[in-house]
CSV table of C-alpha atoms in Angstrom, one decimal:
chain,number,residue,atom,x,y,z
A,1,UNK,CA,0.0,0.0,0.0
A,2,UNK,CA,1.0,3.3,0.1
A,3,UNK,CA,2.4,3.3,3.6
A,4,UNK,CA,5.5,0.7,2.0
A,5,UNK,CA,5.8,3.0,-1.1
A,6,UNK,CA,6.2,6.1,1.2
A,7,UNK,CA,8.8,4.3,3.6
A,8,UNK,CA,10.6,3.6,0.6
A,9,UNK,CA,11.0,6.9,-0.6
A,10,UNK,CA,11.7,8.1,2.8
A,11,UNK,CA,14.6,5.5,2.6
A,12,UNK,CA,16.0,6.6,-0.7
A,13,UNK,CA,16.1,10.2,0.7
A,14,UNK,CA,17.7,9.1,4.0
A,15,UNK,CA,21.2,10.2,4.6
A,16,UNK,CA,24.0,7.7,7.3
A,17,UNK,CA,26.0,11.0,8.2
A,18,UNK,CA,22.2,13.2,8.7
A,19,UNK,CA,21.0,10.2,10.7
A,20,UNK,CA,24.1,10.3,13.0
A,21,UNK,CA,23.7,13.6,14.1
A,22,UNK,CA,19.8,14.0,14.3
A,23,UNK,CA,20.6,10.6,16.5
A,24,UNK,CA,23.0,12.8,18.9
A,25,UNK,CA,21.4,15.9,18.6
A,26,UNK,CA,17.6,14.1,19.4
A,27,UNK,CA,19.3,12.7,22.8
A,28,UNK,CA,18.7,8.8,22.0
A,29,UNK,CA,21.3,7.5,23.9
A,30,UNK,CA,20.7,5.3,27.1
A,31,UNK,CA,18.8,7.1,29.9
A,32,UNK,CA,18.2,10.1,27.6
A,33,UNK,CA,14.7,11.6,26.8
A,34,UNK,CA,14.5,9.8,23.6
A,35,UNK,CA,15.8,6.3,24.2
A,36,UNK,CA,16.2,3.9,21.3
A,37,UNK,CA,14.5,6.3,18.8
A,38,UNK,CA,15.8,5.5,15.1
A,39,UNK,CA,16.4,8.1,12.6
A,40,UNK,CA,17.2,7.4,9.0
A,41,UNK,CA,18.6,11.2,8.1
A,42,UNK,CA,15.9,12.8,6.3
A,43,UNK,CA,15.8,16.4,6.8
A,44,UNK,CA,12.0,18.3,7.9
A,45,UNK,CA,12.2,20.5,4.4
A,46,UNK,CA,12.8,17.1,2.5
A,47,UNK,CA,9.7,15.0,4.4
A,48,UNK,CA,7.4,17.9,3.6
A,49,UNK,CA,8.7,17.4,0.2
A,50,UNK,CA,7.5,14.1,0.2
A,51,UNK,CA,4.3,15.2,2.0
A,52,UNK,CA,3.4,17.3,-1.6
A,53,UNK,CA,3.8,14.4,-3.5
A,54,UNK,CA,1.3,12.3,-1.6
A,55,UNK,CA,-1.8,14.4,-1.8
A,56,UNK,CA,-4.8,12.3,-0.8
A,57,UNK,CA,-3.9,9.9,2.0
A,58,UNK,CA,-6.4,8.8,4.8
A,59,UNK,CA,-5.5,8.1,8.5
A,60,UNK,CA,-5.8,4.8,8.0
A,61,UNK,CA,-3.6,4.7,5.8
A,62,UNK,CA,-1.1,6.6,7.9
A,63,UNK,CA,-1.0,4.4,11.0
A,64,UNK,CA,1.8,2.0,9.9
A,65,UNK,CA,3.8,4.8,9.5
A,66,UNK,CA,2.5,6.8,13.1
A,67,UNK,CA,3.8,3.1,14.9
A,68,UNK,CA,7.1,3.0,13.0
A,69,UNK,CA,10.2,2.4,14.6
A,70,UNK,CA,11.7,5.3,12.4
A,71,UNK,CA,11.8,8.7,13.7
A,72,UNK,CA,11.0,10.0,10.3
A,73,UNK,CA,8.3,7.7,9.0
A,74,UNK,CA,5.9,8.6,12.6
A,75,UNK,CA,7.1,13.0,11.4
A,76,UNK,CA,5.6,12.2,8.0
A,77,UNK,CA,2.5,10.5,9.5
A,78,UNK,CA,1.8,13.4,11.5
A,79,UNK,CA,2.4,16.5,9.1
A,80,UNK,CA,0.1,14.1,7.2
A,81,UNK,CA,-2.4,13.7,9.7
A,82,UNK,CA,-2.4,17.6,10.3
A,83,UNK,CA,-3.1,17.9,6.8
A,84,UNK,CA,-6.3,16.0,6.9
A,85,UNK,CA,-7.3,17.4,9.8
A,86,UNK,CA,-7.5,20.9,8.2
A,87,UNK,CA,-9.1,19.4,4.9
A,88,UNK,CA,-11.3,17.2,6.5
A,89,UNK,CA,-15.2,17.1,7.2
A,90,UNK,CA,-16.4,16.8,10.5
A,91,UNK,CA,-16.1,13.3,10.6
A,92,UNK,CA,-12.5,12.8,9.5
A,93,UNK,CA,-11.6,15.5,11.8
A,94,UNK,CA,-12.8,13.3,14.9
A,95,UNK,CA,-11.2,10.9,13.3
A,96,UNK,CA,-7.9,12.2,13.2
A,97,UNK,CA,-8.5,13.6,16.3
A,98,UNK,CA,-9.3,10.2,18.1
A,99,UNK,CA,-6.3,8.4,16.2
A,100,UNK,CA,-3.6,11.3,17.4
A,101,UNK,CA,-5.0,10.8,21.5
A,102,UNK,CA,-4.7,6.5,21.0
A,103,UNK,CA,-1.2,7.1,19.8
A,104,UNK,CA,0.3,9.6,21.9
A,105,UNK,CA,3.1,6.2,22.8
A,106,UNK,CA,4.0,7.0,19.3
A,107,UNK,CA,4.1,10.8,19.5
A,108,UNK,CA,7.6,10.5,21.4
A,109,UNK,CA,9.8,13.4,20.5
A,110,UNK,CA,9.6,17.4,21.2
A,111,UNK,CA,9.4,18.1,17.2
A,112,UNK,CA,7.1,15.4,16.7
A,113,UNK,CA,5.0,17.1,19.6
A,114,UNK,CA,5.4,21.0,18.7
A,115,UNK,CA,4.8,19.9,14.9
A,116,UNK,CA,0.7,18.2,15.3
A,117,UNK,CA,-0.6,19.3,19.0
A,118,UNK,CA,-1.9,22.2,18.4
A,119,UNK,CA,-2.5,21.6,15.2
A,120,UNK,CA,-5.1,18.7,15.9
A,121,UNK,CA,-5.2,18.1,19.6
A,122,UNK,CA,-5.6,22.8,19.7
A,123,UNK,CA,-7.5,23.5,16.9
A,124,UNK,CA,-10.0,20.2,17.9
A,125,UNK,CA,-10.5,21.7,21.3
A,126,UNK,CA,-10.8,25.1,20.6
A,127,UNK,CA,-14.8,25.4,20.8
A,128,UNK,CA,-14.6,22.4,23.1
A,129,UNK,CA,-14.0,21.4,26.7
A,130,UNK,CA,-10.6,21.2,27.4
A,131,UNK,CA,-10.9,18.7,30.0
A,132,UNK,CA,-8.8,15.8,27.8
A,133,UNK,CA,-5.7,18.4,28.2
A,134,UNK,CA,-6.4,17.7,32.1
A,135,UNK,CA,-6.0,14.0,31.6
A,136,UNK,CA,-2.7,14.5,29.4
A,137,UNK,CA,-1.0,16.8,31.9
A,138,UNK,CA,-1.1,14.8,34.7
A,139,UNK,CA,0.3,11.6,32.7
A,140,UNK,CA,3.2,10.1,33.6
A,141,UNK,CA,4.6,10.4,29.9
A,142,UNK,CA,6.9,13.8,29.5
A,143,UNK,CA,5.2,13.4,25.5
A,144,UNK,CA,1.7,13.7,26.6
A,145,UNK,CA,2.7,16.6,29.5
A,146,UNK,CA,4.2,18.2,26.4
A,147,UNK,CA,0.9,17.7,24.2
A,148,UNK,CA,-1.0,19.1,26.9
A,149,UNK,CA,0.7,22.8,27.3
A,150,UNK,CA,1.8,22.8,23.5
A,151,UNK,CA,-1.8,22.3,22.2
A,152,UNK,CA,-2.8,24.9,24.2
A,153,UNK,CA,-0.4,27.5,21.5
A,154,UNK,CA,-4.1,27.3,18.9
A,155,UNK,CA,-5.8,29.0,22.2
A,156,UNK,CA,-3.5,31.5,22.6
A,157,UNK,CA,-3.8,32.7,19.1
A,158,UNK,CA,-6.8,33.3,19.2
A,159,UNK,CA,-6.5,35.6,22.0
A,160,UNK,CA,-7.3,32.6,25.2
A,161,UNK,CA,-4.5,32.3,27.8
A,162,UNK,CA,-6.9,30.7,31.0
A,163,UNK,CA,-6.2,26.6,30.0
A,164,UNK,CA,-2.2,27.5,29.2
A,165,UNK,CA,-2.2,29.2,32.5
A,166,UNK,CA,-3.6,26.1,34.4
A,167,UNK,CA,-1.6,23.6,32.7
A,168,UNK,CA,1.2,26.2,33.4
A,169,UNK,CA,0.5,26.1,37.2
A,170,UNK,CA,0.2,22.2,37.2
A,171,UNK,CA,4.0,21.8,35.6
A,172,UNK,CA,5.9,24.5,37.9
A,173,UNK,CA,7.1,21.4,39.5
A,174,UNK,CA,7.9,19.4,36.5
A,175,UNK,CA,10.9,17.6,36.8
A,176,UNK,CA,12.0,17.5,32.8
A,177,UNK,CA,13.7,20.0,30.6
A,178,UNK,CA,12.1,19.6,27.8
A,179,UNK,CA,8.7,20.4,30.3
A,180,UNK,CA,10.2,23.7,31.5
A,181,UNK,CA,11.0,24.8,28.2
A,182,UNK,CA,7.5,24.3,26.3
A,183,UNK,CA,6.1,25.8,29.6
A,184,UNK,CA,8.7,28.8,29.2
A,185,UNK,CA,7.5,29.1,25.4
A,186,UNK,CA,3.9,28.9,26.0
A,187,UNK,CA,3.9,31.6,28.6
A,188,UNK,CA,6.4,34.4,26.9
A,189,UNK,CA,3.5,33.6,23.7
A,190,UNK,CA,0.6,34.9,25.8
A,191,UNK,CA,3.0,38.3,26.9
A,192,UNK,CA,3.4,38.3,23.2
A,193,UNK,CA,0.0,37.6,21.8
A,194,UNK,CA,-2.4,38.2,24.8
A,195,UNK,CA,-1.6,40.2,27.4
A,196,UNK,CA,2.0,41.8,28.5
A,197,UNK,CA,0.6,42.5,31.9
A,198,UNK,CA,-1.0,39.1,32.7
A,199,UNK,CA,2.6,37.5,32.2
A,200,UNK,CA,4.0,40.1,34.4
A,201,UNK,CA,1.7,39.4,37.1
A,202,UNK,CA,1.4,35.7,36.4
A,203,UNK,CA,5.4,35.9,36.9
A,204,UNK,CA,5.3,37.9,39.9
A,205,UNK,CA,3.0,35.3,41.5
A,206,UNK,CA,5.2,32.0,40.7
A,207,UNK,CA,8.8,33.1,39.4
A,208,UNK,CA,10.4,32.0,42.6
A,209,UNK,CA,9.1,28.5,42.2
A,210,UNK,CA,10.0,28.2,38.0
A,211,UNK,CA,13.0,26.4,37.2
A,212,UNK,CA,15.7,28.5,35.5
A,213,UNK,CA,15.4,27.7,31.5
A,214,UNK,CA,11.6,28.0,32.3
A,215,UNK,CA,12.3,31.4,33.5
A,216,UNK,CA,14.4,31.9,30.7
A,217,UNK,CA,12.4,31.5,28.6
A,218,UNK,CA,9.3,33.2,29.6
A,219,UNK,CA,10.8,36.6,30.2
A,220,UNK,CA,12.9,36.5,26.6
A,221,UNK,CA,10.3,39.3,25.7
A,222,UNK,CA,10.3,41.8,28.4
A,223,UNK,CA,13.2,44.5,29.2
A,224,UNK,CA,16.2,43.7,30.5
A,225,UNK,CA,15.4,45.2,33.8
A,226,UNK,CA,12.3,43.3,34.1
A,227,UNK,CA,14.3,40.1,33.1
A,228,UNK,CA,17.1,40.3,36.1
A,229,UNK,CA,14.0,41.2,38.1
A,230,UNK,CA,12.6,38.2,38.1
A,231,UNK,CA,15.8,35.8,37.2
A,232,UNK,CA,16.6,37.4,40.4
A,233,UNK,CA,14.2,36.3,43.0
């Protein structure tokens, strides 16, 4: 079917000295975030590529790829789900939406996160309770932690910062990195997009509890007195 055709191609375009480094630089060592993860050396610009050539698949058609072993057959399966999320009707949009939640196991890396969360996982709950971003946060999986805040990015475009805040709150204590960083993100996006102030005071409130990088991260956008203001407390 088309999923062996697409593997294939991914092969041919797959490059040993690529696949090296994205294996370093995507921490898959022993004990690291991504354990055992398996790249194959194809670059994002070169799967989208792909993506073009492949115009009308189905999520069904998709899930041997989402379960792969290989880092970049599961990227392809969800910059291909995204897309039928946004062309779909109704139905395939549940769909999609349903098949991304059952195989969040699958969803295992920051890009493959940042790339289709709030892409389906926002975008589906945005005139919906948010209650299944509750469930995700308090996993014990760092992926579906990371879901949880980075779907929340589709609210705060369009001007909604209450659910990141939450989610924010429930992750000051996060132990991971990669946690404190998407937390970091998501708040210096609502000074950005939403509300200066409400970071400030959101800051005020909990910057002597925030890990460093979250920190960091979340006051990139203010002045550089505000900055050693709060890096300092």
């Amino acid at each position: 079917g088309k999923a062996y055709e697409i593997r294939y191609r991914l092969r041919l375009l797959g490059d040993p000295d690529k696949a090296r480094f994205l294996q370093r630089f995507f921490k898959t060592g022993p004990g690291q975030y991504a354990e055992g993860d398996r790249f194959i050396g194809v670059t994002v610009p070169r799967v989208r590529g792909l993506l073009r050539e492949f115009r009308s698949l189905t999520p069904q058609e998709l899930l041997p790829l989402l379960v792969s072993a290989i880092h970049e057959e599961r990227l392809f399966a969800l910059l291909a789900l995204v897309r039928c999320y946004e062309k779909g009707d109704p139905a395939v949009r549940e769909q999609v939406y349903a098949l991304y939640l059952e195989h969040t196991a699958h969803i295992n890396n920051w890009d493959l996160v940042d790339s289709s969360a709030p892409q389906i996982a926002g975008v589906h709950l945005l005139e919906r309770d948010r209650e299944p971003l509750y469930s995700l946060v308090r996993s014990t999986s760092l992926w579906e932690r990371r879901i949880s805040v980075m779907a929340t990015f589709t609210f705060i475009r369009n001007g909604q910062f209450a659910d990141t805040l939450e989610i924010v709150r429930l992750l000051l204590n996060d132990r991971e990195d990669l946690i404190h960083k998407a937390v970091g993100w998501m708040l210096r996006e609502v000074g950005k997009r939403v509300d200066r102030d409400l970071l400030v005071a959101f800051l005020r409130q909990h910057a002597a509890r925030m890990p460093r990088v979250m920190l960091s991260y979340a006051t990139e956008h203010l002045s550089p007195a505000e900055r050693v203001y709060f890096r300092s407390r």
